[in-house]
Short mmCIF file of C-alpha atoms and ligand atoms in Angstrom, two decimals:
data_model
loop_
_atom_site.label_atom_id
_atom_site.label_comp_id
_atom_site.label_asym_id
_atom_site.label_seq_id
_atom_site.Cartn_x
_atom_site.Cartn_y
_atom_site.Cartn_z
CA UNK A 1 0.00 0.00 0.00
CA UNK A 2 1.18 3.57 -0.73
CA UNK A 3 2.14 5.70 2.28
CA UNK A 4 -0.56 7.76 4.01
CA UNK A 5 0.65 11.32 4.65
CA UNK A 6 -2.31 13.65 4.98
CA UNK A 7 -4.58 11.80 7.36
CA UNK A 8 -4.07 14.30 10.20
CA UNK A 9 -2.74 17.20 8.16
CA UNK A 10 -5.10 20.04 9.24
CA UNK A 11 -8.20 17.84 9.15
CA UNK A 12 -10.90 17.34 11.83
CA UNK A 13 -8.73 14.45 13.02
CA UNK A 14 -6.07 16.91 14.14
CA UNK A 15 -8.44 19.61 15.44
CA UNK A 16 -8.21 20.63 19.11
CA UNK A 17 -11.84 19.66 19.61
CA UNK A 18 -11.35 16.16 18.19
CA UNK A 19 -8.18 15.53 20.19
CA UNK A 20 -9.71 16.77 23.43
CA UNK A 21 -12.88 14.70 22.96
CA UNK A 22 -10.84 11.66 22.01
CA UNK A 23 -8.58 12.05 25.04
CA UNK A 24 -11.64 12.46 27.30
CA UNK A 25 -12.83 9.14 25.92
CA UNK A 26 -9.41 7.58 26.69
CA UNK A 27 -9.71 8.86 30.27
CA UNK A 28 -12.83 6.71 30.71
CA UNK A 29 -10.62 3.67 29.95
CA UNK A 30 -7.29 4.54 31.60
CA UNK A 31 -6.43 6.05 34.98
CA UNK A 32 -3.72 8.37 33.73
CA UNK A 33 -1.09 9.52 36.22
CA UNK A 34 2.50 10.79 36.01
CA UNK A 35 3.84 7.21 35.84
CA UNK A 36 1.70 6.07 32.91
CA UNK A 37 3.81 4.83 29.98
CA UNK A 38 2.22 5.01 26.54
CA UNK A 39 3.08 3.63 23.11
CA UNK A 40 1.10 4.92 20.12
CA UNK A 41 1.48 2.58 17.13
CA UNK A 42 0.94 4.38 13.79
CA UNK A 43 0.91 7.73 15.60
CA UNK A 44 0.93 9.98 12.50
CA UNK A 45 1.78 13.51 13.73
CA UNK A 46 1.37 12.31 17.34
CA UNK A 47 -1.38 14.83 18.18
CA UNK A 48 -3.05 12.48 20.65
CA UNK A 49 -0.07 11.54 22.82
CA UNK A 50 1.26 15.11 22.61
CA UNK A 51 -1.98 16.46 24.14
CA UNK A 52 -1.89 13.71 26.80
CA UNK A 53 1.72 14.62 27.62
CA UNK A 54 0.75 18.30 28.07
CA UNK A 55 -2.11 17.39 30.37
CA UNK A 56 -0.58 14.66 32.52
CA UNK A 57 3.14 15.53 32.37
CA UNK A 58 4.21 11.88 32.29
CA UNK A 59 7.67 11.18 33.78
CA UNK A 60 8.47 9.00 30.76
CA UNK A 61 7.48 10.86 27.61
CA UNK A 62 5.07 8.85 25.49
CA UNK A 63 6.51 7.07 22.47
CA UNK A 64 4.95 7.34 19.04
CA UNK A 65 6.05 5.14 16.17
CA UNK A 66 5.19 5.35 12.50
CA UNK A 67 6.65 4.23 9.18
CA UNK A 68 6.18 7.80 7.90
CA UNK A 69 8.04 10.70 9.52
CA UNK A 70 5.98 13.78 8.69
CA UNK A 71 7.62 17.21 8.93
CA UNK A 72 5.40 18.55 11.69
CA UNK A 73 5.41 15.75 14.26
CA UNK A 74 4.81 17.02 17.80
CA UNK A 75 8.03 17.66 19.73
CA UNK A 76 7.03 16.84 23.32
CA UNK A 77 6.97 13.08 22.72
CA UNK A 78 9.55 10.52 21.61
CA UNK A 79 8.99 9.74 17.93
CA UNK A 80 10.58 6.81 16.17
CA UNK A 81 10.32 6.15 12.45
CA UNK A 82 10.12 2.39 12.56
CA UNK A 83 7.84 -0.44 11.54
CA UNK A 84 5.63 -1.58 14.43
CA UNK A 85 6.67 -5.27 14.54
CA UNK A 86 10.32 -4.34 14.51
CA UNK A 87 9.85 -1.84 17.33
CA UNK A 88 7.82 -4.20 19.52
CA UNK A 89 10.59 -6.78 19.43
CA UNK A 90 12.52 -4.44 21.74
CA UNK A 91 10.14 -5.61 24.47
CA UNK A 92 9.81 -2.32 26.33
CA UNK A 93 6.81 -2.31 28.71
CA UNK A 94 3.84 0.07 28.58
CA UNK A 95 0.63 0.75 30.51
CA UNK A 96 -1.23 1.71 27.36
CA UNK A 97 -0.62 0.58 23.80
CA UNK A 98 -2.79 2.63 21.46
CA UNK A 99 -3.43 1.37 17.93
CA UNK A 100 -5.74 3.93 16.33
CA UNK A 101 -6.95 3.55 12.76
CA UNK A 102 -3.89 1.53 11.81
CA UNK A 103 -4.84 -2.21 11.85
CA UNK A 104 -6.00 -2.09 8.21
CA UNK A 105 -2.37 -1.67 7.14
CA UNK A 106 -1.59 -5.18 8.45
CA UNK A 107 -2.06 -8.59 6.84
CA UNK A 108 -3.82 -11.22 8.98
CA UNK A 109 -0.51 -12.87 9.87
CA UNK A 110 1.17 -9.58 10.72
CA UNK A 111 -1.80 -8.49 12.83
CA UNK A 112 -1.50 -11.67 14.91
CA UNK A 113 2.22 -11.00 15.34
CA UNK A 114 1.49 -7.39 16.29
CA UNK A 115 -1.02 -8.47 18.95
CA UNK A 116 1.26 -11.17 20.37
CA UNK A 117 4.13 -8.71 20.70
CA UNK A 118 1.84 -5.98 22.08
CA UNK A 119 0.54 -8.34 24.80
CA UNK A 120 4.13 -9.12 25.81
CA UNK A 121 4.89 -5.40 25.96
CA UNK A 122 2.27 -4.61 28.60
CA UNK A 123 2.94 -3.84 32.25
CA UNK A 124 0.73 -5.70 34.75
CA UNK A 125 -2.84 -4.35 34.31
CA UNK A 126 -1.70 -2.63 31.10
CA UNK A 127 -4.20 -2.09 28.31
CA UNK A 128 -4.28 -2.32 24.53
CA UNK A 129 -6.85 -0.03 22.91
CA UNK A 130 -7.59 -0.58 19.24
CA UNK A 131 -9.70 1.94 17.34
CA UNK A 132 -11.05 1.37 13.87
CA UNK A 133 -13.81 2.80 11.67
CA UNK A 134 -17.21 1.30 12.32
CA UNK A 135 -17.95 -1.14 9.54
CA UNK A 136 -21.75 -0.98 9.31
CA UNK A 137 -23.54 2.10 8.00
CA UNK A 138 -20.40 4.20 8.02
CA UNK A 139 -21.15 7.91 7.47
CA UNK A 140 -17.88 9.13 5.95
CA UNK A 141 -18.84 11.26 2.92
CA UNK A 142 -17.76 9.45 -0.23
CA UNK A 143 -18.06 9.58 -3.98
CA UNK A 144 -19.06 6.33 -5.70
CA UNK A 145 -15.64 4.78 -6.31
CA UNK A 146 -14.43 5.92 -2.90
CA UNK A 147 -17.46 4.28 -1.23
CA UNK A 148 -16.79 1.06 -3.13
CA UNK A 149 -13.15 1.00 -1.98
CA UNK A 150 -14.15 1.94 1.57
CA UNK A 151 -16.74 -0.87 1.73
CA UNK A 152 -14.11 -3.40 0.56
CA UNK A 153 -11.74 -2.15 3.22
CA UNK A 154 -14.44 -2.25 5.93
CA UNK A 155 -15.33 -5.85 4.97
CA UNK A 156 -11.68 -6.73 5.42
CA UNK A 157 -11.69 -4.92 8.79
CA UNK A 158 -14.53 -7.20 9.95
CA UNK A 159 -12.22 -10.17 9.37
CA UNK A 160 -9.46 -8.36 11.23
CA UNK A 161 -11.86 -7.84 14.18
CA UNK A 162 -12.43 -11.62 14.27
CA UNK A 163 -8.67 -12.18 14.38
CA UNK A 164 -8.36 -9.66 17.21
CA UNK A 165 -11.14 -11.35 19.21
CA UNK A 166 -9.60 -14.79 18.66
CA UNK A 167 -6.16 -13.57 19.66
CA UNK A 168 -6.95 -11.30 22.62
CA UNK A 169 -10.02 -13.29 23.82
CA UNK A 170 -11.18 -11.13 26.78
CA UNK A 171 -12.03 -7.91 24.97
CA UNK A 172 -14.76 -5.32 25.46
CA UNK A 173 -16.30 -3.06 22.84
CA UNK A 174 -17.39 0.57 22.96
CA UNK A 175 -17.71 3.41 20.44
CA UNK A 176 -16.19 6.85 20.09
CA UNK A 177 -18.40 9.32 18.21
CA UNK A 178 -17.31 12.70 16.88
CA UNK A 179 -19.71 15.12 15.20
CA UNK A 180 -17.91 16.50 12.16
CA UNK A 181 -18.97 19.84 10.69
CA UNK A 182 -16.68 20.74 7.78
CA UNK A 183 -16.97 23.01 4.78
CA UNK A 184 -17.29 21.23 1.45
CA UNK A 185 -14.27 23.18 0.24
CA UNK A 186 -12.07 21.83 3.07
CA UNK A 187 -13.37 18.31 2.59
CA UNK A 188 -12.54 18.49 -1.11
CA UNK A 189 -8.99 19.53 -0.18
CA UNK A 190 -8.79 16.46 2.08
CA UNK A 191 -9.91 14.23 -0.79
CA UNK A 192 -7.42 15.87 -3.14
CA UNK A 193 -4.67 15.17 -0.60
CA UNK A 194 -5.87 11.55 -0.35
CA UNK A 195 -6.46 11.77 3.40
CA UNK A 196 -7.85 8.24 3.76
CA UNK A 197 -6.33 4.97 2.58
CA UNK A 198 -9.23 4.10 0.26
CA UNK A 199 -8.08 7.05 -1.92
CA UNK A 200 -4.39 6.16 -2.03
CA UNK A 201 -4.50 4.02 -5.15
CA UNK A 202 -6.72 6.30 -7.24
CA UNK A 203 -5.25 8.32 -10.09
CA UNK A 204 -5.80 12.08 -10.52
CA UNK A 205 -8.55 11.55 -13.09
CA UNK A 206 -10.54 9.37 -10.68
CA UNK A 207 -10.02 11.85 -7.84
CA UNK A 208 -11.15 14.80 -9.99
CA UNK A 209 -14.20 12.90 -11.18
CA UNK A 210 -15.02 12.04 -7.55
CA UNK A 211 -14.61 15.66 -6.45
CA UNK A 212 -17.14 16.80 -9.07
CA UNK A 213 -19.55 14.22 -7.62
CA UNK A 214 -19.00 15.56 -4.07
CA UNK A 215 -19.47 19.13 -5.38
CA UNK A 216 -22.85 18.33 -6.81
CA UNK A 217 -24.16 15.99 -4.08
CA UNK A 218 -23.22 17.71 -0.81
CA UNK A 219 -24.25 21.05 0.71
CA UNK A 220 -21.65 23.77 1.40
CA UNK A 221 -21.36 22.55 4.97
CA UNK A 222 -20.94 18.77 5.42
CA UNK A 223 -22.15 17.26 8.69
CA UNK A 224 -21.83 13.66 9.79
CA UNK A 225 -20.77 11.50 12.73
CA UNK A 226 -17.36 9.88 12.59
CA UNK A 227 -17.70 6.68 14.62
CA UNK A 228 -14.87 4.46 15.75
CA UNK A 229 -15.20 1.05 17.28
CA UNK A 230 -12.94 0.71 20.33
CA UNK A 231 -11.66 -2.74 21.26
CA UNK A 232 -10.23 -2.85 24.75
CA UNK A 233 -7.96 -5.56 26.16
CA UNK A 234 -6.59 -5.67 29.70
CA UNK A 235 -3.72 -7.88 30.82
C1 SAM B 1 -4.84 6.37 9.37
S1 SAM B 1 -3.32 6.83 10.07
C2 SAM B 1 -3.76 7.04 11.76
C3 SAM B 1 -2.86 7.99 12.50
C4 SAM B 1 -3.17 8.19 13.97
N1 SAM B 1 -3.13 6.93 14.70
C5 SAM B 1 -4.54 8.83 14.13
O1 SAM B 1 -5.50 8.12 14.41
O2 SAM B 1 -4.64 10.04 13.92
C6 SAM B 1 -2.42 5.28 10.11
C7 SAM B 1 -0.94 5.46 10.41
O3 SAM B 1 -0.33 4.16 10.57
C8 SAM B 1 0.97 4.20 10.00
N2 SAM B 1 1.40 2.81 9.75
C9 SAM B 1 0.94 1.95 8.81
N3 SAM B 1 1.55 0.76 8.89
C10 SAM B 1 2.43 0.85 9.92
C11 SAM B 1 3.37 -0.06 10.50
N4 SAM B 1 3.50 -1.31 10.02
N5 SAM B 1 4.13 0.37 11.54
C12 SAM B 1 3.99 1.64 12.01
N6 SAM B 1 3.12 2.54 11.51
C13 SAM B 1 2.34 2.16 10.48
C14 SAM B 1 0.75 5.05 8.74
O4 SAM B 1 1.97 5.56 8.24
C15 SAM B 1 -0.19 6.13 9.26
O5 SAM B 1 0.51 7.25 9.76
#
């Protein structure tokens, strides 16, 4: 798969409101304190762990890893440009391993390896939290070809969820909902920048055709709920 670079590049996913609501949701799952050690796998620009670091002033700065090193990665965390499986072999221990909107980059075999290594990298009572787009009735605004690609990817995610359940066994499920309100113009920029992986393999002609579809089918202000399934595992 091509590399994803604009996922959190000035989108609702990097907005202060999104990050603060997401981190409030995390607080319902984790009792953060100064000693909490966090690893964010596929951290992107590390907005989430950076905001957590500001709030909780962890003694050990959180670590974010990603295969892409963007220019504007947050500075108050430890960032490593490294593939997740390779990093986890170091066997450092964490209280929280966050894997947000990243599992779809893994094959079934690699996902199992990732989970096995992540389990071994937890402190006693440590948690793994996996977030992924909800697969049924997903509201992300799409043009036709984008929707088709997204549906294929979400079908694949359902299989990945089965693998996760089989591997981690004692998991619980909740949802994180964020109400998006974005101008059509901004959303079109996000599509042009291929913000989501179902756009990565489209050529410019397909993207431009899709944008004209979005232009004609959506109002100037686009509103929808971005829903993530959260899978929680505790050691
Ligand atoms: C959709 S983005 C999500 C970013 C961030 N977690 C968030 O939710 O805002 C997925 C990220 O996973 C990274 N990624 C994909 N495969 C990876 C791997 N094998 N190891 C580490 N990072 C990976 C991508 O480069 C990308 O930055």
